[in-house]
Tab-separated table of C-alpha atoms in Angstrom:
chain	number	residue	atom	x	y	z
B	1	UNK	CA	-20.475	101.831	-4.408
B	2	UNK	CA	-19.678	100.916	-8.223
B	3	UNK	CA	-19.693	96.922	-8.678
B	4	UNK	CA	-16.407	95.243	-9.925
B	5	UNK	CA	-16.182	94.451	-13.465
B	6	UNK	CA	-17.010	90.524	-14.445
B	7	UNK	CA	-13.182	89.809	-15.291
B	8	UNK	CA	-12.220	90.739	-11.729
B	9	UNK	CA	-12.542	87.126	-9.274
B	10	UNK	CA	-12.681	88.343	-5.326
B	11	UNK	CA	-10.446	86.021	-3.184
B	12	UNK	CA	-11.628	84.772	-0.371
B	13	UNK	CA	-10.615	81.934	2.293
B	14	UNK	CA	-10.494	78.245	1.172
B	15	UNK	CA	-13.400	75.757	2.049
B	16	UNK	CA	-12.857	73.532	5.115
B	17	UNK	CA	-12.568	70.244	4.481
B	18	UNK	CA	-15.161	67.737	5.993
B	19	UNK	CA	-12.723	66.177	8.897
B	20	UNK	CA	-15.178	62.949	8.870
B	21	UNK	CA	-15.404	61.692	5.053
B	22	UNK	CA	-18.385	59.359	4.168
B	23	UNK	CA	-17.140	55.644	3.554
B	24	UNK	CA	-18.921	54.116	0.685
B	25	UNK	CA	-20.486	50.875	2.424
B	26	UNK	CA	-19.037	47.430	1.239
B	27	UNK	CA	-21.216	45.541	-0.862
B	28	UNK	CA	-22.110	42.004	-0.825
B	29	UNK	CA	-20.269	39.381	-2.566
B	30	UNK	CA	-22.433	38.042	-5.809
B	31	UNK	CA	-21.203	35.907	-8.009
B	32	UNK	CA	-19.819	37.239	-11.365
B	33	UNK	CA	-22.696	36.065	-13.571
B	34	UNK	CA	-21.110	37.004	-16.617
B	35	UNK	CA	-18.227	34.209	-16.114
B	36	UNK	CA	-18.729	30.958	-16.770
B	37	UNK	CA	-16.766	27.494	-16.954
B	38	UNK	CA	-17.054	25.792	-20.373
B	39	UNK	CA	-14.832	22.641	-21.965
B	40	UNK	CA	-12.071	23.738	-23.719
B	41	UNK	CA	-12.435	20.965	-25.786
B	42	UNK	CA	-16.570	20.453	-26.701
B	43	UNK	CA	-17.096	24.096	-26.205
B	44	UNK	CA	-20.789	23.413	-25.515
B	45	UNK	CA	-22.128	25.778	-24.419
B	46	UNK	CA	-24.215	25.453	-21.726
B	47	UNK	CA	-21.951	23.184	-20.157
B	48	UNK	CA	-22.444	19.925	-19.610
B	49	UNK	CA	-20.518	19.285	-16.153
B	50	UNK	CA	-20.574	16.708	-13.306
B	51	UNK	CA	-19.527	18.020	-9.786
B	52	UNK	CA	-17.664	14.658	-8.859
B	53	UNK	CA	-17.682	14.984	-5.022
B	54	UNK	CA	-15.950	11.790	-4.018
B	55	UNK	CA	-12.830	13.065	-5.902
B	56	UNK	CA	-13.458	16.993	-5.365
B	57	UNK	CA	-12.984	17.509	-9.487
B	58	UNK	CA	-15.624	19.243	-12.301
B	59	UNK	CA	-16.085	17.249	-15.113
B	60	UNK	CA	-16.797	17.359	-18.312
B	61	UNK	CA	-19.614	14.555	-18.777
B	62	UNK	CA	-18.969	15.056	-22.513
B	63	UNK	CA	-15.172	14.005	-22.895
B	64	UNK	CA	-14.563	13.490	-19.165
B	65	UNK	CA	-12.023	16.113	-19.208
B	66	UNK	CA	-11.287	17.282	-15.623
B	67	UNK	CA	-12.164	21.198	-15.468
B	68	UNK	CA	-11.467	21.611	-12.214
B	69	UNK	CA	-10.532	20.586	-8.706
B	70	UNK	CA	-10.959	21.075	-5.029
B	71	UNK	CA	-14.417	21.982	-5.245
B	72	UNK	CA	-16.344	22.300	-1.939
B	73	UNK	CA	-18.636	19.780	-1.466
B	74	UNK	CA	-22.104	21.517	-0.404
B	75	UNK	CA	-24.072	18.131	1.373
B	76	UNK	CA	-25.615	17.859	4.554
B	77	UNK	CA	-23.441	16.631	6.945
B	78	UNK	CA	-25.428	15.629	9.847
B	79	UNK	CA	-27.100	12.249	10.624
B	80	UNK	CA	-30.245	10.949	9.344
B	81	UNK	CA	-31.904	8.383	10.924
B	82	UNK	CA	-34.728	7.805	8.080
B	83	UNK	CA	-33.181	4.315	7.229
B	84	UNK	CA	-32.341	2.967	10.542
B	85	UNK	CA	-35.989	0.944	10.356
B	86	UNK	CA	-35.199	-0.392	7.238
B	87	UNK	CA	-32.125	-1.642	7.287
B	88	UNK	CA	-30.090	0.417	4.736
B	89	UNK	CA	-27.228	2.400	4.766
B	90	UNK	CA	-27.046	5.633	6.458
B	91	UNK	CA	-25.252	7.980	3.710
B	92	UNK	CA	-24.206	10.777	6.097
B	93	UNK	CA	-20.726	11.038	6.296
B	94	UNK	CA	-20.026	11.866	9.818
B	95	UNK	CA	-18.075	10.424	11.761
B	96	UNK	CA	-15.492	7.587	11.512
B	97	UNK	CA	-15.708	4.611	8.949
B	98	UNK	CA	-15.579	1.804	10.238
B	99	UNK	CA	-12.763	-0.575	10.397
B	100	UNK	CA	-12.980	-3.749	8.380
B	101	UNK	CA	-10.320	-5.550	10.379
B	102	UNK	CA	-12.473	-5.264	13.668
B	103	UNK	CA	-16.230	-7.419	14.121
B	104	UNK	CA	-19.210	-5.018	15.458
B	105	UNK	CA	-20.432	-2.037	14.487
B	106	UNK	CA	-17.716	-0.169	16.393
B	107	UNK	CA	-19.944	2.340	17.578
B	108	UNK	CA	-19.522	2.250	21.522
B	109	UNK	CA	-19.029	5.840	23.487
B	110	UNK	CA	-15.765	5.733	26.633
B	111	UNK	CA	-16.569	7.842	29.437
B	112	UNK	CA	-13.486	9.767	30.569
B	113	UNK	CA	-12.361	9.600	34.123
B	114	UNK	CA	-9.532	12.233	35.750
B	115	UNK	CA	-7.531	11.642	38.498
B	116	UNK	CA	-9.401	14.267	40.458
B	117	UNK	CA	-12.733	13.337	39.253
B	118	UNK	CA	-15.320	11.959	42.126
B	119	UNK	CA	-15.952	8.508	43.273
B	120	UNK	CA	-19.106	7.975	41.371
B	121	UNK	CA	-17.500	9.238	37.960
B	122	UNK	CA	-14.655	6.595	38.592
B	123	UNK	CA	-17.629	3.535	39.062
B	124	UNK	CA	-19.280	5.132	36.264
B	125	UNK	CA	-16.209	4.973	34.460
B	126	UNK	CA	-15.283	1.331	35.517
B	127	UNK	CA	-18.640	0.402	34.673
B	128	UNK	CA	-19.186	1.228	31.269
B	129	UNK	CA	-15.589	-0.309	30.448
B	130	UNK	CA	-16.794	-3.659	32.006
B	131	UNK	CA	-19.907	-3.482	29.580
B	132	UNK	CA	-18.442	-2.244	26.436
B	133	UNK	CA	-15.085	-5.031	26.875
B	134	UNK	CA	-14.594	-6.914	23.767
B	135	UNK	CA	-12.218	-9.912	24.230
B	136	UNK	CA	-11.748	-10.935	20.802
B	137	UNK	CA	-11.582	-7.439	19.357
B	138	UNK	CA	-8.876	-6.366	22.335
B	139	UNK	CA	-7.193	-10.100	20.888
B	140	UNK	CA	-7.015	-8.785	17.180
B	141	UNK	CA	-5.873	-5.536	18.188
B	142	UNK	CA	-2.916	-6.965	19.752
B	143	UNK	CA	-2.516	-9.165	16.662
B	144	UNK	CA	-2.510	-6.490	14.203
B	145	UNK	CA	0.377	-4.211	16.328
B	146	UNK	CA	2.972	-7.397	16.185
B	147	UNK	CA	1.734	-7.641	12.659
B	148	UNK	CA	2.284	-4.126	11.908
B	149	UNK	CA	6.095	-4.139	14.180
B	150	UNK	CA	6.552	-7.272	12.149
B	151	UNK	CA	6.360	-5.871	8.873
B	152	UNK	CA	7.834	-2.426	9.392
B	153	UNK	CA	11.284	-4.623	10.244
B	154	UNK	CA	11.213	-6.486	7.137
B	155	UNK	CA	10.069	-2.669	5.398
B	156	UNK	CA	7.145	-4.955	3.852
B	157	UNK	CA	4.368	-1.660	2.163
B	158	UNK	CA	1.036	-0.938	3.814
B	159	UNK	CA	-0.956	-3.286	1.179
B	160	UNK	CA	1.319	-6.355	2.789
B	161	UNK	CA	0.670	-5.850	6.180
B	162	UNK	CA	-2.590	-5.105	5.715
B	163	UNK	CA	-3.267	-7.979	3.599
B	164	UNK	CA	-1.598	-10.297	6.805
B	165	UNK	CA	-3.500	-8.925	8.861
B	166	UNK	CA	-6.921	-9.992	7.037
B	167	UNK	CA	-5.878	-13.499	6.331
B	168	UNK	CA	-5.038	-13.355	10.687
B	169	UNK	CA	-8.749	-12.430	10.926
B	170	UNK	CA	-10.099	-15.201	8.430
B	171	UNK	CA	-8.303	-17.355	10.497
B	172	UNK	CA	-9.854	-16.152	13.854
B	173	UNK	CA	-13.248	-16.342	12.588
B	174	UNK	CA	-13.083	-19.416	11.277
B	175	UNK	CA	-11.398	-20.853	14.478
B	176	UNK	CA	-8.505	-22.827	12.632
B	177	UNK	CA	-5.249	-23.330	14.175
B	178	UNK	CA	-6.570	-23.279	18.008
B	179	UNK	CA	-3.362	-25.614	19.470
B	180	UNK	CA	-1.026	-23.334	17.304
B	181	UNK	CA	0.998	-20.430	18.977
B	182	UNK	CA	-0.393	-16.453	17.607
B	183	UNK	CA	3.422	-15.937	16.592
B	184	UNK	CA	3.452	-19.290	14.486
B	185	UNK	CA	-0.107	-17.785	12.949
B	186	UNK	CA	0.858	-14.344	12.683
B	187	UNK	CA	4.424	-15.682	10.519
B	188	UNK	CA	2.803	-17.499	7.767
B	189	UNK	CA	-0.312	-14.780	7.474
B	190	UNK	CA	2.967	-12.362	6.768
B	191	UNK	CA	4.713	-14.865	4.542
B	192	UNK	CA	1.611	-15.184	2.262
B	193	UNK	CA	0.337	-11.979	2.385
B	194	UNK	CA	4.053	-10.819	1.207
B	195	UNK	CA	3.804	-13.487	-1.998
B	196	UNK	CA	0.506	-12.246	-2.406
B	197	UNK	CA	1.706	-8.518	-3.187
B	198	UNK	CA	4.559	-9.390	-5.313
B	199	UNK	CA	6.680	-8.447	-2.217
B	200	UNK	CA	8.470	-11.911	-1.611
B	201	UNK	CA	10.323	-12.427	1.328
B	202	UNK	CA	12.456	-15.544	2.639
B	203	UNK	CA	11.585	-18.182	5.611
B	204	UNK	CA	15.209	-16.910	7.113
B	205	UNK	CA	14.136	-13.414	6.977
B	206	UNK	CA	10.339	-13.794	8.160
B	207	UNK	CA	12.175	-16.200	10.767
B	208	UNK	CA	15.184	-13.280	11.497
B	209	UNK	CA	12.304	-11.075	12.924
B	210	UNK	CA	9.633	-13.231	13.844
B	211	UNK	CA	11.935	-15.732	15.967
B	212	UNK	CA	9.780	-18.635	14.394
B	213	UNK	CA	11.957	-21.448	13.110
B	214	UNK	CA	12.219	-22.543	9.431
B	215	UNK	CA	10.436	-25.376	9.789
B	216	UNK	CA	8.177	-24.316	11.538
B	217	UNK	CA	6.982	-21.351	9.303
B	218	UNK	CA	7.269	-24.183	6.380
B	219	UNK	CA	4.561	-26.325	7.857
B	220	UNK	CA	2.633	-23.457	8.491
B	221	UNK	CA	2.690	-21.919	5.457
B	222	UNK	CA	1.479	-25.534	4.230
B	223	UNK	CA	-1.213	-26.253	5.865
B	224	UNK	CA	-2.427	-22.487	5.763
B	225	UNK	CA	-2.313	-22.692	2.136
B	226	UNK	CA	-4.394	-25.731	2.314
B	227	UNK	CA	-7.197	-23.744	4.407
B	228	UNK	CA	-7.308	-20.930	2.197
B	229	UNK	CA	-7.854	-22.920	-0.773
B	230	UNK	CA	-10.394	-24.891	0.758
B	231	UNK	CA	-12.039	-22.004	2.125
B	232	UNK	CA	-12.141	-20.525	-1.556
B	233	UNK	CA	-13.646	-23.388	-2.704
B	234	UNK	CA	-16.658	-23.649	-0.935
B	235	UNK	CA	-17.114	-19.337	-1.128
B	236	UNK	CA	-17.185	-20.680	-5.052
B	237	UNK	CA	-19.346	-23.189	-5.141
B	238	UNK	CA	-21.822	-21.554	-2.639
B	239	UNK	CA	-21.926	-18.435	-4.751
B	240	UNK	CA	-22.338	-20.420	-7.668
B	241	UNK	CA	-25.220	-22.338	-6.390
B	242	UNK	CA	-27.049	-18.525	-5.639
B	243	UNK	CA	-26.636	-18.263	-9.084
B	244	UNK	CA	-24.057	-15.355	-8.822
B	245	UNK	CA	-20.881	-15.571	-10.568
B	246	UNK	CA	-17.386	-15.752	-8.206
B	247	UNK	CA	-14.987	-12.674	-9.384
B	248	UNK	CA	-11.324	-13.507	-9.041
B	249	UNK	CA	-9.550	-13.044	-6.068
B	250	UNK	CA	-12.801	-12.043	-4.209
B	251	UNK	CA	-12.427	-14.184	-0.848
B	252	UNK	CA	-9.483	-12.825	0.022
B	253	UNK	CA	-6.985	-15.471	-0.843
B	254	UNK	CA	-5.085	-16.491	-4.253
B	255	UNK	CA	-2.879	-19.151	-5.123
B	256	UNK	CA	0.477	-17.939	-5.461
B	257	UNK	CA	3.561	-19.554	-7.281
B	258	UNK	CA	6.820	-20.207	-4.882
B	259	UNK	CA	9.011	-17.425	-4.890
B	260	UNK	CA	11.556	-17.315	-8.381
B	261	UNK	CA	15.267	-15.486	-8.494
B	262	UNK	CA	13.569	-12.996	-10.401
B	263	UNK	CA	11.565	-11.532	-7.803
B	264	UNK	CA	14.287	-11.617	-5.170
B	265	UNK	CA	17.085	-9.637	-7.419
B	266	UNK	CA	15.280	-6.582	-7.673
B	267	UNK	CA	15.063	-5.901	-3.968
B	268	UNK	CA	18.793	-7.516	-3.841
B	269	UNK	CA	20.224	-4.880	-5.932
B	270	UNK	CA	18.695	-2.017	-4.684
B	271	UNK	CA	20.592	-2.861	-1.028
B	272	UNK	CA	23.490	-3.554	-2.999
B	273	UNK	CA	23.069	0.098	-4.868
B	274	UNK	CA	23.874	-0.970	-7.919
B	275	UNK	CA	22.241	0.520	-10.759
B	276	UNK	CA	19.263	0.087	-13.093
B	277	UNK	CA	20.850	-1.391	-16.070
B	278	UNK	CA	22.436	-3.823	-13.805
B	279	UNK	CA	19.664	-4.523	-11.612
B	280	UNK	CA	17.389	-5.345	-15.370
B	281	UNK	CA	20.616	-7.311	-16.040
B	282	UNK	CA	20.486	-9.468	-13.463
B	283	UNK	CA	16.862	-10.595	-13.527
B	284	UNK	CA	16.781	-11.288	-17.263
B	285	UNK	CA	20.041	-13.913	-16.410
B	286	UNK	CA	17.623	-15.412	-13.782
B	287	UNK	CA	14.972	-15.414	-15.933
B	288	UNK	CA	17.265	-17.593	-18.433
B	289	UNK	CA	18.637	-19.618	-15.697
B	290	UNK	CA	14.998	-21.095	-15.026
B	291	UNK	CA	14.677	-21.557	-18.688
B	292	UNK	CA	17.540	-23.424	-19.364
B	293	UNK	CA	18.130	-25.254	-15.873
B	294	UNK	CA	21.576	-24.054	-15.380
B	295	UNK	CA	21.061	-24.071	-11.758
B	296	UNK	CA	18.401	-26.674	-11.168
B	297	UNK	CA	17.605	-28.265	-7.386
B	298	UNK	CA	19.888	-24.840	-6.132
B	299	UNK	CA	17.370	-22.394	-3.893
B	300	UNK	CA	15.852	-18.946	-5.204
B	301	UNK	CA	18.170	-17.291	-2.452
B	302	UNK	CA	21.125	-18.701	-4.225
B	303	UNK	CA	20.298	-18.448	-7.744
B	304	UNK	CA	19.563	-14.739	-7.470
B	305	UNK	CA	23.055	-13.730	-5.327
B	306	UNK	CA	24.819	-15.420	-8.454
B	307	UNK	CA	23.027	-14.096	-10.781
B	308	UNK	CA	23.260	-10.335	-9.239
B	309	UNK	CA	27.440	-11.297	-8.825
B	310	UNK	CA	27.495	-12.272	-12.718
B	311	UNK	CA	25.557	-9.211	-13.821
B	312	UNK	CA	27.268	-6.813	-11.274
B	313	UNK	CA	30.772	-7.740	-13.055
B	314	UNK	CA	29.876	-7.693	-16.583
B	315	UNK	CA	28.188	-4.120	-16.208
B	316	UNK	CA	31.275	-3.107	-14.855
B	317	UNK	CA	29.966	-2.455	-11.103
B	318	UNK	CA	31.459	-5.517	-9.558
B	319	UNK	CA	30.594	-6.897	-6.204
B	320	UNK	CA	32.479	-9.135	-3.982
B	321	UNK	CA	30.759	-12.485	-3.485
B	322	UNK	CA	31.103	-11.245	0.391
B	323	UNK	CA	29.263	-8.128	-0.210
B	324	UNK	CA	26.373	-10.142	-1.517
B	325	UNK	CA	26.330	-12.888	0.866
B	326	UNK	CA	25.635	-10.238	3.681
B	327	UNK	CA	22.456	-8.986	1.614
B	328	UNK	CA	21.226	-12.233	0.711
B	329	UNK	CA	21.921	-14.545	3.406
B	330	UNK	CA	24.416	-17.111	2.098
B	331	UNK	CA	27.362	-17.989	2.122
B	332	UNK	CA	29.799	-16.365	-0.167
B	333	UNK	CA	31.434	-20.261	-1.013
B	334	UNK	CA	27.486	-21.160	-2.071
B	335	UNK	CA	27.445	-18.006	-4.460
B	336	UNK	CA	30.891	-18.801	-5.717
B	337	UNK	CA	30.044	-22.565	-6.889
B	338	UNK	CA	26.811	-21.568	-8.228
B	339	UNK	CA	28.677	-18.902	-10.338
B	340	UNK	CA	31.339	-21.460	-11.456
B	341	UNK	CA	28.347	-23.497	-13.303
B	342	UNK	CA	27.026	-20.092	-14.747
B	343	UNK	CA	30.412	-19.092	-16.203
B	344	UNK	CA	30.937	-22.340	-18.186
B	345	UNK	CA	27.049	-21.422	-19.860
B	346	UNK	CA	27.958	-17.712	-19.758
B	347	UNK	CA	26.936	-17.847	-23.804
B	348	UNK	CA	23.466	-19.062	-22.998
B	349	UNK	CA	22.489	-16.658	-20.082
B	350	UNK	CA	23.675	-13.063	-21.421
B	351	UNK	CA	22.123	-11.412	-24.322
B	352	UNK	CA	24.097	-11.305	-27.489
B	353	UNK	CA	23.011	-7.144	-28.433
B	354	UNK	CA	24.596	-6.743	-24.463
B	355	UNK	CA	27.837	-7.106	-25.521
B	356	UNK	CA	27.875	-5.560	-29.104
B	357	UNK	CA	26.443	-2.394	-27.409
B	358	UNK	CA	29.346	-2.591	-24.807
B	359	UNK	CA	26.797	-2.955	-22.056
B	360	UNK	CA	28.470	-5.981	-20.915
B	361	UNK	CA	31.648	-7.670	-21.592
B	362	UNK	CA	32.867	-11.176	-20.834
B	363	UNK	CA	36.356	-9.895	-19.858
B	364	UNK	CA	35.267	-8.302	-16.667
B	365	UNK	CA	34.194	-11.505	-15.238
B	366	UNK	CA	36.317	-12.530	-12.624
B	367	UNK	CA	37.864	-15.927	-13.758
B	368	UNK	CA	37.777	-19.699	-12.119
């Protein structure tokens, strides 16, 4: 039989396919070597960077431009007890820091006991809680929640009540003010501590939610003052004597000035909802008020509510004297005298520009 030429292809059935391919196996992850993080401003090159952990940012330790953030921080993270002998610091960060407002070194274990847990377990139980009971800490505890209740009625920010709630401990340790009632305490730590953060607040509203009577928190507030300073005083001159220098406002206590109009107006206005031109408006007329001693002898409260009525009606956004006397807590006849001496020195209080640039405008106050 003749072979077929070399142009001629024989067909012939198609090849079976494999039915079980071969997967390629996954490789491991490696970093991408050829990529790397540089400033965008020093382009040096190799970087110069500093892994800020504290923060979770890169750095540039060149221009301190921040690179990058949310790094993961790559420490240890279990104990060491290498330092315990010697008195330092452990640095591991496990566990809970510790809470400055509490004494000890808040490091006691509970034992847990179920209702259908075994006799022993519930003496073991009652046991331990008999040897780890703290008096005074269980005392400050329930301290700092009427603090804390305290505060969130009078919607005073974290910084106040926490600052109340350290001059209450200073207070504790020292062991001032034994014959005095907690609530009495606890009223004039929060009035301070509110002065303290630029948060004022009035003896009738610390006395609205505290129950303690204005006189009361007056005398208080007094003779707490008088400890503090004191106290100051001899952290001063004791540092001193060291031969360290005192830093300002390091013990925990500064001398504040009594509360002015100006500081009340803001918070005023924004329960009044009037705006921020007016709100600027009226605590630049109670600034000028204490200047010029329109309303001298009258009370902060009272000053600011006729300042805030002046201001609301020259900007046009008038309030009643009514509607203010609910905010601020007096009468609307005490805002309405105090405003009858501030018309007849209207000239004196409001800024000449604020009525060229139609900001304000004399004929919108309400008359005598």
């Amino acid at each position: 039989m003749a072979n077929p030429p070399a142009s001629v292809m024989l067909m012939g059935p198609p090849p079976i396919p494999d039915p079980s391919p071969t997967v390629k196996p996954q490789e491991p992850w490696r970093e991408n070597l050829s990529m790397h993080l540089i400033c965008k401003d020093c382009k040096e090159d190799p970087p110069n960077l500093v892994e800020n952990f504290s923060a979770g940012d890169t750095i540039c330790g060149s221009c301190g431009l921040v690179l990058g953030d949310r790094i993961v921080d790559t420490r240890s993270e279990w104990r060491t007890f290498t330092n315990d002998d010697q008195n330092n610091d452990d640095p591991s960060r496990v566990g809970d820091g510790a809470n400055p407002l509490l004494n000890g070194a808040q490091l006691q274990t509970t034992i847990a006991f179920s209702g259908g847990g075994s006799a022993r377990a519930r003496d073991l139980s009652r046991a331990q809680n008999r040897a780890t009971h703290d008096k005074a800490a269980k005392t400050l505890l329930a301290a700092y929640k009427e603090i804390q209740a305290w505060c969130d009625g009078m919607r005073i920010p974290k910084n106040g009540s926490d600052t109340a709630k350290h001059l209450f401990k200073i207070t504790q340790d020292e062991g001032a003010f034994r014959g005095k009632s907690q609530e009495t305490v606890i009223a004039g730590c929060i009035f301070i501590a509110c002065r303290q953060c630029k948060v004022p607040r009035t003896f009738r509203e610390v006395f609205s939610i505290t129950k303690v009577s204005k006189p009361e928190i007056g005398r208080i507030f007094k003779q707490l003052e008088k400890f503090f300073g004191e106290r100051n005083e001899k952290l001063k001159a004791s540092i001193i004597e060291s031969g360290g220098v005192p830093v300002e406002n390091g013990t925990g206590f500064a001398n504040v000035e009594s509360t002015t109009p100006k500081d009340l107006c803001n918070r005023f206005c924004n329960q009044l909802h009037l705006s921020q031109k007016c709100t600027v408006m009226s605590q630049d007329i109670a600034s000028k008020t204490e200047t010029t001693g329109v309303l001298a002898g009258r009370s902060p409260i009272s000053t600011a509510a006729a300042c805030i009525f002046m201001a609301s009606n020259l900007a046009g956004e008038g309030r009643s004297a009514k509607d203010i006397s609910q905010v601020a807590g007096v009468s609307d006849g005490t805002i309405r005298n105090a405003y009858k001496i501030m018309y007849q020195r209207k000239e004196e209080l409001v800024k000449p520009e604020w009525i060229v640039d139609g900001r304000a405008d004399f004929k919108k106050l309400p008359p005598l």
